PDB file of C-alpha atoms in Angstrom:
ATOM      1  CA  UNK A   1      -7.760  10.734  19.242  1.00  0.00           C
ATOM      2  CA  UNK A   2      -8.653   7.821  21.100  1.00  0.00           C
ATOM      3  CA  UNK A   3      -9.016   9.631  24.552  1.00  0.00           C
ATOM      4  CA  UNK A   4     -12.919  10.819  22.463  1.00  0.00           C
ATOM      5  CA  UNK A   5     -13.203   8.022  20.314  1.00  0.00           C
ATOM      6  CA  UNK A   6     -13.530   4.159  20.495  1.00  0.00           C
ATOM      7  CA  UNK A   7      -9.785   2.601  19.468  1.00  0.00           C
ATOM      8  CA  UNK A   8     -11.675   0.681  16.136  1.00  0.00           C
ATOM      9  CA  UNK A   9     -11.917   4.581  15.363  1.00  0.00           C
ATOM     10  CA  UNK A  10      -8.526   5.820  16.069  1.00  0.00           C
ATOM     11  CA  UNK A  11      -7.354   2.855  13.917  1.00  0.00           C
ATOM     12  CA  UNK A  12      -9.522   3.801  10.857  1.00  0.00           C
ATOM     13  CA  UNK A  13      -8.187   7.105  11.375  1.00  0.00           C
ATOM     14  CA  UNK A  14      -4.739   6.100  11.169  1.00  0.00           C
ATOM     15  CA  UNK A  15      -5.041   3.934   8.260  1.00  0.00           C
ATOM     16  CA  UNK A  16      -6.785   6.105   6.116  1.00  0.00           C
ATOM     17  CA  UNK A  17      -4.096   9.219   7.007  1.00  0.00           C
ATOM     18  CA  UNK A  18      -1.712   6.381   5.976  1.00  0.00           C
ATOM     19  CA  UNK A  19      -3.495   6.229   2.674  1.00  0.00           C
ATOM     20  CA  UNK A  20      -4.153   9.835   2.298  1.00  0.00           C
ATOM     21  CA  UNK A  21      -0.517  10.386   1.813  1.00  0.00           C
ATOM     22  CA  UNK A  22       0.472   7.745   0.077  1.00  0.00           C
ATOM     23  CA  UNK A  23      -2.080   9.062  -2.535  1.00  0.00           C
ATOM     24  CA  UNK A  24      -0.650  12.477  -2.476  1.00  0.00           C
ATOM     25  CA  UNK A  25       2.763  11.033  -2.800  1.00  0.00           C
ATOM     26  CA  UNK A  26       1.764   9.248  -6.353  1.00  0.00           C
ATOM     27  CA  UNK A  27      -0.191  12.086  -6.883  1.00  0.00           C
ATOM     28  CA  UNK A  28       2.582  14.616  -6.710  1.00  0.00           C
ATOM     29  CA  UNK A  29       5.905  12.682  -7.659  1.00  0.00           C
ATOM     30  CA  UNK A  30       4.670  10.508 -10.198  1.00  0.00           C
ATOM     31  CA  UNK A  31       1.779  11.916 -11.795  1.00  0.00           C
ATOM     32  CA  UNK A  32       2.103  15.570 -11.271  1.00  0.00           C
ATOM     33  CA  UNK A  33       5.823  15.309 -12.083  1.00  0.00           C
ATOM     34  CA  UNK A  34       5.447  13.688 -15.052  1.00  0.00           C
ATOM     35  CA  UNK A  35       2.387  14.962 -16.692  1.00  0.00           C
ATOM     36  CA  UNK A  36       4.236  16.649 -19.440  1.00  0.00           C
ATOM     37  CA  UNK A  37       5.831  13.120 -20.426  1.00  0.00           C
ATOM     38  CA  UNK A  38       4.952  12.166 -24.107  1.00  0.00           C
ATOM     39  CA  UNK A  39       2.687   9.087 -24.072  1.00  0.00           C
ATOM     40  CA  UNK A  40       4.901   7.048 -25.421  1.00  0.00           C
ATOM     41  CA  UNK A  41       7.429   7.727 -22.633  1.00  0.00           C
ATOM     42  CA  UNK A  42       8.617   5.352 -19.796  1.00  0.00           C
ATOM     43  CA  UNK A  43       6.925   7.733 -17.425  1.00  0.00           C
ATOM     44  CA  UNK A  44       3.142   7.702 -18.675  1.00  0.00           C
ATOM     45  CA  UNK A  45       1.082   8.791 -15.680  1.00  0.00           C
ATOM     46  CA  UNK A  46      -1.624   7.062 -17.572  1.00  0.00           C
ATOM     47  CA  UNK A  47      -0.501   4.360 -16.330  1.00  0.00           C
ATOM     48  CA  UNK A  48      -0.624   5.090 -12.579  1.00  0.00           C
ATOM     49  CA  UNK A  49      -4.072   3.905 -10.881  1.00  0.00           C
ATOM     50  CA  UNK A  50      -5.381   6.663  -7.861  1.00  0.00           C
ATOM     51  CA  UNK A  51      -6.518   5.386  -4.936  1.00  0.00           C
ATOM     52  CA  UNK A  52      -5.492   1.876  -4.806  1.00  0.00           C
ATOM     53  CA  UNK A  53      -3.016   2.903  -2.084  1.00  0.00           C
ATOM     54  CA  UNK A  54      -6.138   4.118  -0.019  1.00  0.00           C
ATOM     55  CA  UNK A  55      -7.569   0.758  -0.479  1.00  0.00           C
ATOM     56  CA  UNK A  56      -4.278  -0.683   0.516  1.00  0.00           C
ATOM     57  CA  UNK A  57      -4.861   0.622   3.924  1.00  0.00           C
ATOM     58  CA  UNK A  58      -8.592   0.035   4.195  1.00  0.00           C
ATOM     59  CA  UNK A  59      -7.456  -3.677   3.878  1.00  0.00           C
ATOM     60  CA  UNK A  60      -5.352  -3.409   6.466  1.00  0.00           C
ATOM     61  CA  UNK A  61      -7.643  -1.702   8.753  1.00  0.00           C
ATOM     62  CA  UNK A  62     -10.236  -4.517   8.009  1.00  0.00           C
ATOM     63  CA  UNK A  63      -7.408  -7.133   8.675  1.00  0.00           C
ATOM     64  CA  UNK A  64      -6.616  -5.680  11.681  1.00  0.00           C
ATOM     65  CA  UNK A  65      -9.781  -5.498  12.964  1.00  0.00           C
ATOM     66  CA  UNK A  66     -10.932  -9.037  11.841  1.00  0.00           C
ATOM     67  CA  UNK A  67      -7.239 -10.097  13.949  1.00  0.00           C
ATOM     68  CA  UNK A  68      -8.411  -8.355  17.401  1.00  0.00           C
ATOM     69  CA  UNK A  69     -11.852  -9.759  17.637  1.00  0.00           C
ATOM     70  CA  UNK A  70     -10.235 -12.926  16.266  1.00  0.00           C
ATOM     71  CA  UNK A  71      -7.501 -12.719  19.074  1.00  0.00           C
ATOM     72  CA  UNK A  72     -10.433 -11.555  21.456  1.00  0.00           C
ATOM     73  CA  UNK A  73     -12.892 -14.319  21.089  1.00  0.00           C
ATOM     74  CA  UNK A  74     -10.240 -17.628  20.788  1.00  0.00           C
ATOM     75  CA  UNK A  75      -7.206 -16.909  21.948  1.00  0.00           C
ATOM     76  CA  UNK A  76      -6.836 -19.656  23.940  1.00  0.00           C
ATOM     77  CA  UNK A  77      -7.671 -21.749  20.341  1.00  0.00           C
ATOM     78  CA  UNK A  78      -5.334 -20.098  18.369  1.00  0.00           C
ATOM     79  CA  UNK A  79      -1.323 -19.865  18.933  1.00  0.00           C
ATOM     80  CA  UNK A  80      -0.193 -16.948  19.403  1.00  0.00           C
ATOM     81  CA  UNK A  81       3.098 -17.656  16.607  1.00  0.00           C
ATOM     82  CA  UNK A  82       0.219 -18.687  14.051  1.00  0.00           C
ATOM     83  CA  UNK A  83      -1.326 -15.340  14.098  1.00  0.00           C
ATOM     84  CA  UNK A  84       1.582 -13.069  12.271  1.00  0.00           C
ATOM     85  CA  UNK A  85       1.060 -16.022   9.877  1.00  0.00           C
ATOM     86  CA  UNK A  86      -2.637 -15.581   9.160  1.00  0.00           C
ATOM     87  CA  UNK A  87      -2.165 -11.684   9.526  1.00  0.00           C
ATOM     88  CA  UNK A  88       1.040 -11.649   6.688  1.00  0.00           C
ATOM     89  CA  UNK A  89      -1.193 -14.277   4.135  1.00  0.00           C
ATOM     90  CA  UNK A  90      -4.132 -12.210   4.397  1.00  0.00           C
ATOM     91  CA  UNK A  91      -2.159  -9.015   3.478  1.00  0.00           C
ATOM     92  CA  UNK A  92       0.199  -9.970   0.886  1.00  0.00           C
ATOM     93  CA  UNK A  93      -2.123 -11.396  -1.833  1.00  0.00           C
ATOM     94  CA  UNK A  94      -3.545  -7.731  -2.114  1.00  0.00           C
ATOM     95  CA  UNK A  95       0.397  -5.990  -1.482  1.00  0.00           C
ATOM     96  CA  UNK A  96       0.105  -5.484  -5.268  1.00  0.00           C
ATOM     97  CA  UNK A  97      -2.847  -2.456  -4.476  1.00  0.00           C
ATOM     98  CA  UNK A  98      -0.109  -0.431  -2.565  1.00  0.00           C
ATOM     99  CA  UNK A  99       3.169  -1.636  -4.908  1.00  0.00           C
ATOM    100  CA  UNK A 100       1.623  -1.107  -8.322  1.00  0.00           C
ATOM    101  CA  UNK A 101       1.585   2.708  -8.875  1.00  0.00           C
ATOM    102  CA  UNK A 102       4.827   2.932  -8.088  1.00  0.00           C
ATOM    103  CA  UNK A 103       6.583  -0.016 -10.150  1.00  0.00           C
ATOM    104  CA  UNK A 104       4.107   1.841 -12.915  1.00  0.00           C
ATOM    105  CA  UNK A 105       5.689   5.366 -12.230  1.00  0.00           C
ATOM    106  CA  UNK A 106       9.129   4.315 -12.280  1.00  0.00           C
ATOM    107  CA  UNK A 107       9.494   5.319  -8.865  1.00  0.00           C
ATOM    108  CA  UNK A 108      12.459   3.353  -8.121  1.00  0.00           C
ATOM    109  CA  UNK A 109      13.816   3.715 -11.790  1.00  0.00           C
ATOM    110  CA  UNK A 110      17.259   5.543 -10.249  1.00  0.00           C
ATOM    111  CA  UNK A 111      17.693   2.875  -8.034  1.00  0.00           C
ATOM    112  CA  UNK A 112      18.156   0.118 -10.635  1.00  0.00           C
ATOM    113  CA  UNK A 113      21.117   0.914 -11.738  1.00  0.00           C
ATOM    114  CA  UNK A 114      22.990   0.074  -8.433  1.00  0.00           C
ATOM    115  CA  UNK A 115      20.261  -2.382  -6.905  1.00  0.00           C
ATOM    116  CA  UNK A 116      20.140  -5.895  -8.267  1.00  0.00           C
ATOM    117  CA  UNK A 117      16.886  -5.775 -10.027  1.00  0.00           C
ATOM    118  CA  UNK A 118      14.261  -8.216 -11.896  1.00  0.00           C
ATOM    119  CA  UNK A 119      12.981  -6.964 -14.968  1.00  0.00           C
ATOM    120  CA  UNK A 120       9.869  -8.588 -17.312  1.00  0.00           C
ATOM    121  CA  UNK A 121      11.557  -8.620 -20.791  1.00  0.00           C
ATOM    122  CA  UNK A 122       9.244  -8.475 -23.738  1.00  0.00           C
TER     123      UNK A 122
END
């Protein structure tokens, strides 16, 4: 793609394909799967929030962006082991937008069994 296209462009591309099917994965395992679940079931797909996976990415793409022209305009300023810092904290404060739907779906319910796991009791 970026042989016609500026690379900012390719990138958005990317990104948002990223999203697109991370959608359609909590789309089709966890909502479509499960639509039949009674409400009052662990697997409520009420509970799942669309398209905070695409905004996931959109984040990223923003982040990466904002760490290019960063990189571009002072990187004589900035050392270079500080930016995977800056990069990481601006990401993980908004991890939550990708993680969410599936901690909500019980996507990795089967796993918890076997996996040491940390569970909110009420």
């Amino acid at each position: 793609m970026r042989k016609y296209t500026t690379a900012a462009v390719a990138s958005l591309a990317v990104f948002l394909a990223s999203g697109i099917i991370h959608e359609w994965l909590n789309y089709s395992v966890q909502v479509y799967h499960h639509a039949e679940a009674p409400k009052d079931s662990i697997y409520n797909p009420d509970n799942i929030i669309l398209g905070s996976n695409m905004a996931f990415f959109a984040w990223q793409f923003f982040v990466m962006s904002i760490e290019k022209s960063f990189g571009e305009i002072s990187s004589a300023k900035v050392p270079q082991q500080l930016v995977p810092f800056l990069v990481i904290m601006t990401s993980l404060p908004l991890a939550f937008w990708f993680a969410e739907p599936y901690f909500q779906g019980r996507f990795f319910w089967d796993y918890e069994g076997i996996l040491p796991t940390v569970i909110k009791m009420d």
